[in-house]
Amino acid sequence: MATVINDENYKSLLEEGKPVVIDFWAPWCGPCRSIAPIIEELATAYEGRAIIGKYNVDDDTDLGVEYGIRNIPTLLFFKDGQMVDKHVGTITRDALAAKIEALL
């Protein structure tokens, strides 16, 4: 299951040392809903090796402002606490899995 990421916990998650993937989404966003099953599946597949989570832009704003999120879905990829990749829009399962593998 994808980790719920919010303004209170994102810093501690980035400091854990594991690769982190953050999906910026909103419930009303059709493309966000279309990739949600992929996010959930990969969160389960990579459990223990990477943190894959969802950040609801309607509920929290600090992280989105910090990284200049203007469109959703946007996926940010972190390694050693630093952003190393960004993807805007929908993505296939295989392409997302490849990006996660590159972080490991």
C-alpha atoms as a PDB file:
ATOM      1  CA  MET A   1       0.000   0.000   0.000  1.00  0.00           C
ATOM      2  CA  ALA A   2       1.288   3.463  -0.871  1.00  0.00           C
ATOM      3  CA  THR A   3       2.451   5.609   2.031  1.00  0.00           C
ATOM      4  CA  VAL A   4       0.395   8.710   2.768  1.00  0.00           C
ATOM      5  CA  ILE A   5       2.827  11.606   2.470  1.00  0.00           C
ATOM      6  CA  ASN A   6       1.959  15.010   3.886  1.00  0.00           C
ATOM      7  CA  ASP A   7       3.562  18.225   5.095  1.00  0.00           C
ATOM      8  CA  GLU A   8       4.219  16.706   8.523  1.00  0.00           C
ATOM      9  CA  ASN A   9       6.032  13.522   7.487  1.00  0.00           C
ATOM     10  CA  TYR A  10       7.828  14.102   4.180  1.00  0.00           C
ATOM     11  CA  LYS A  11      11.110  15.325   5.685  1.00  0.00           C
ATOM     12  CA  SER A  12      11.443  12.300   7.957  1.00  0.00           C
ATOM     13  CA  LEU A  13      10.644   9.958   5.047  1.00  0.00           C
ATOM     14  CA  LEU A  14      13.331  11.559   2.881  1.00  0.00           C
ATOM     15  CA  GLU A  15      15.841  11.184   5.727  1.00  0.00           C
ATOM     16  CA  GLU A  16      15.264   7.417   6.067  1.00  0.00           C
ATOM     17  CA  GLY A  17      17.870   6.696   3.401  1.00  0.00           C
ATOM     18  CA  LYS A  18      15.615   4.645   1.148  1.00  0.00           C
ATOM     19  CA  PRO A  19      14.679   5.771  -2.349  1.00  0.00           C
ATOM     20  CA  VAL A  20      11.410   7.746  -2.266  1.00  0.00           C
ATOM     21  CA  VAL A  21       8.823   8.238  -4.996  1.00  0.00           C
ATOM     22  CA  ILE A  22       6.137  10.844  -4.345  1.00  0.00           C
ATOM     23  CA  ASP A  23       2.977  10.935  -6.447  1.00  0.00           C
ATOM     24  CA  PHE A  24       1.372  14.402  -6.333  1.00  0.00           C
ATOM     25  CA  TRP A  25      -2.336  13.860  -6.958  1.00  0.00           C
ATOM     26  CA  ALA A  26      -5.891  14.980  -6.193  1.00  0.00           C
ATOM     27  CA  PRO A  27      -9.152  12.992  -6.022  1.00  0.00           C
ATOM     28  CA  TRP A  28     -10.740  15.005  -8.859  1.00  0.00           C
ATOM     29  CA  CYS A  29      -7.814  14.382 -11.268  1.00  0.00           C
ATOM     30  CA  GLY A  30      -8.678  11.766 -13.901  1.00  0.00           C
ATOM     31  CA  PRO A  31      -5.077  10.995 -14.955  1.00  0.00           C
ATOM     32  CA  CYS A  32      -4.167  10.699 -11.245  1.00  0.00           C
ATOM     33  CA  ARG A  33      -6.873   8.091 -10.788  1.00  0.00           C
ATOM     34  CA  SER A  34      -5.668   6.210 -13.865  1.00  0.00           C
ATOM     35  CA  ILE A  35      -2.155   5.707 -12.455  1.00  0.00           C
ATOM     36  CA  ALA A  36      -3.310   5.058  -8.870  1.00  0.00           C
ATOM     37  CA  PRO A  37      -3.463   1.246  -9.315  1.00  0.00           C
ATOM     38  CA  ILE A  38       0.094   1.278 -10.705  1.00  0.00           C
ATOM     39  CA  ILE A  39       1.311   3.312  -7.732  1.00  0.00           C
ATOM     40  CA  GLU A  40      -0.388   0.920  -5.297  1.00  0.00           C
ATOM     41  CA  GLU A  41       0.948  -2.188  -7.048  1.00  0.00           C
ATOM     42  CA  LEU A  42       4.525  -0.925  -7.119  1.00  0.00           C
ATOM     43  CA  ALA A  43       4.337   0.321  -3.523  1.00  0.00           C
ATOM     44  CA  THR A  44       3.588  -3.262  -2.512  1.00  0.00           C
ATOM     45  CA  ALA A  45       6.206  -4.753  -4.851  1.00  0.00           C
ATOM     46  CA  TYR A  46       8.988  -2.482  -3.544  1.00  0.00           C
ATOM     47  CA  GLU A  47       7.939  -2.493   0.112  1.00  0.00           C
ATOM     48  CA  GLY A  48      11.024  -2.488   2.326  1.00  0.00           C
ATOM     49  CA  ARG A  49      13.309  -1.355  -0.508  1.00  0.00           C
ATOM     50  CA  ALA A  50      11.726   1.970  -1.451  1.00  0.00           C
ATOM     51  CA  ILE A  51       9.066   4.322  -0.128  1.00  0.00           C
ATOM     52  CA  ILE A  52       6.338   4.954  -2.674  1.00  0.00           C
ATOM     53  CA  GLY A  53       3.742   7.405  -1.515  1.00  0.00           C
ATOM     54  CA  LYS A  54       0.951   9.749  -2.458  1.00  0.00           C
ATOM     55  CA  TYR A  55       0.758  13.445  -1.602  1.00  0.00           C
ATOM     56  CA  ASN A  56      -2.756  14.920  -1.917  1.00  0.00           C
ATOM     57  CA  VAL A  57      -2.341  18.494  -3.193  1.00  0.00           C
ATOM     58  CA  ASP A  58      -5.823  19.393  -1.942  1.00  0.00           C
ATOM     59  CA  ASP A  59      -4.956  18.481   1.651  1.00  0.00           C
ATOM     60  CA  ASP A  60      -1.376  19.811   1.856  1.00  0.00           C
ATOM     61  CA  THR A  61       0.569  22.465  -0.023  1.00  0.00           C
ATOM     62  CA  ASP A  62       4.055  22.987   1.449  1.00  0.00           C
ATOM     63  CA  LEU A  63       5.832  20.218  -0.453  1.00  0.00           C
ATOM     64  CA  GLY A  64       4.119  21.122  -3.714  1.00  0.00           C
ATOM     65  CA  VAL A  65       5.201  24.752  -3.347  1.00  0.00           C
ATOM     66  CA  GLU A  66       8.749  23.735  -2.391  1.00  0.00           C
ATOM     67  CA  TYR A  67       9.159  21.693  -5.577  1.00  0.00           C
ATOM     68  CA  GLY A  68       7.114  23.952  -7.871  1.00  0.00           C
ATOM     69  CA  ILE A  69       4.395  21.419  -8.674  1.00  0.00           C
ATOM     70  CA  ARG A  70       2.107  23.027 -11.257  1.00  0.00           C
ATOM     71  CA  ASN A  71       0.511  19.978 -12.899  1.00  0.00           C
ATOM     72  CA  ILE A  72      -0.735  16.669 -11.599  1.00  0.00           C
ATOM     73  CA  PRO A  73      -0.002  13.866 -11.639  1.00  0.00           C
ATOM     74  CA  THR A  74       3.646  14.661 -11.029  1.00  0.00           C
ATOM     75  CA  LEU A  75       6.050  12.050  -9.703  1.00  0.00           C
ATOM     76  CA  LEU A  76       9.239  13.089  -7.905  1.00  0.00           C
ATOM     77  CA  PHE A  77      12.060  10.610  -7.377  1.00  0.00           C
ATOM     78  CA  PHE A  78      14.501  10.973  -4.478  1.00  0.00           C
ATOM     79  CA  LYS A  79      17.753   9.194  -3.717  1.00  0.00           C
ATOM     80  CA  ASP A  80      19.717   9.914  -0.547  1.00  0.00           C
ATOM     81  CA  GLY A  81      17.206  12.663   0.271  1.00  0.00           C
ATOM     82  CA  GLN A  82      17.850  14.560  -2.981  1.00  0.00           C
ATOM     83  CA  MET A  83      15.480  14.844  -5.941  1.00  0.00           C
ATOM     84  CA  VAL A  84      17.067  13.054  -8.901  1.00  0.00           C
ATOM     85  CA  ASP A  85      14.183  12.728 -11.377  1.00  0.00           C
ATOM     86  CA  LYS A  86      10.739  14.106 -12.169  1.00  0.00           C
ATOM     87  CA  HIS A  87       7.892  12.860 -14.351  1.00  0.00           C
ATOM     88  CA  VAL A  88       4.783  14.882 -15.218  1.00  0.00           C
ATOM     89  CA  GLY A  89       1.659  13.132 -16.497  1.00  0.00           C
ATOM     90  CA  THR A  90       0.631   9.519 -16.733  1.00  0.00           C
ATOM     91  CA  ILE A  91       3.190   6.731 -16.910  1.00  0.00           C
ATOM     92  CA  THR A  92       3.125   3.028 -17.700  1.00  0.00           C
ATOM     93  CA  ARG A  93       3.826   0.431 -15.055  1.00  0.00           C
ATOM     94  CA  ASP A  94       7.015  -0.709 -16.813  1.00  0.00           C
ATOM     95  CA  ALA A  95       8.365   2.826 -17.219  1.00  0.00           C
ATOM     96  CA  LEU A  96       7.703   3.625 -13.550  1.00  0.00           C
ATOM     97  CA  ALA A  97       9.250   0.338 -12.414  1.00  0.00           C
ATOM     98  CA  ALA A  98      12.361   1.143 -14.479  1.00  0.00           C
ATOM     99  CA  LYS A  99      12.650   4.550 -12.810  1.00  0.00           C
ATOM    100  CA  ILE A 100      12.340   2.935  -9.374  1.00  0.00           C
ATOM    101  CA  GLU A 101      14.944   0.295 -10.262  1.00  0.00           C
ATOM    102  CA  ALA A 102      17.332   3.097 -11.252  1.00  0.00           C
ATOM    103  CA  LEU A 103      17.044   4.476  -7.707  1.00  0.00           C
ATOM    104  CA  LEU A 104      17.950   1.171  -6.032  1.00  0.00           C
END
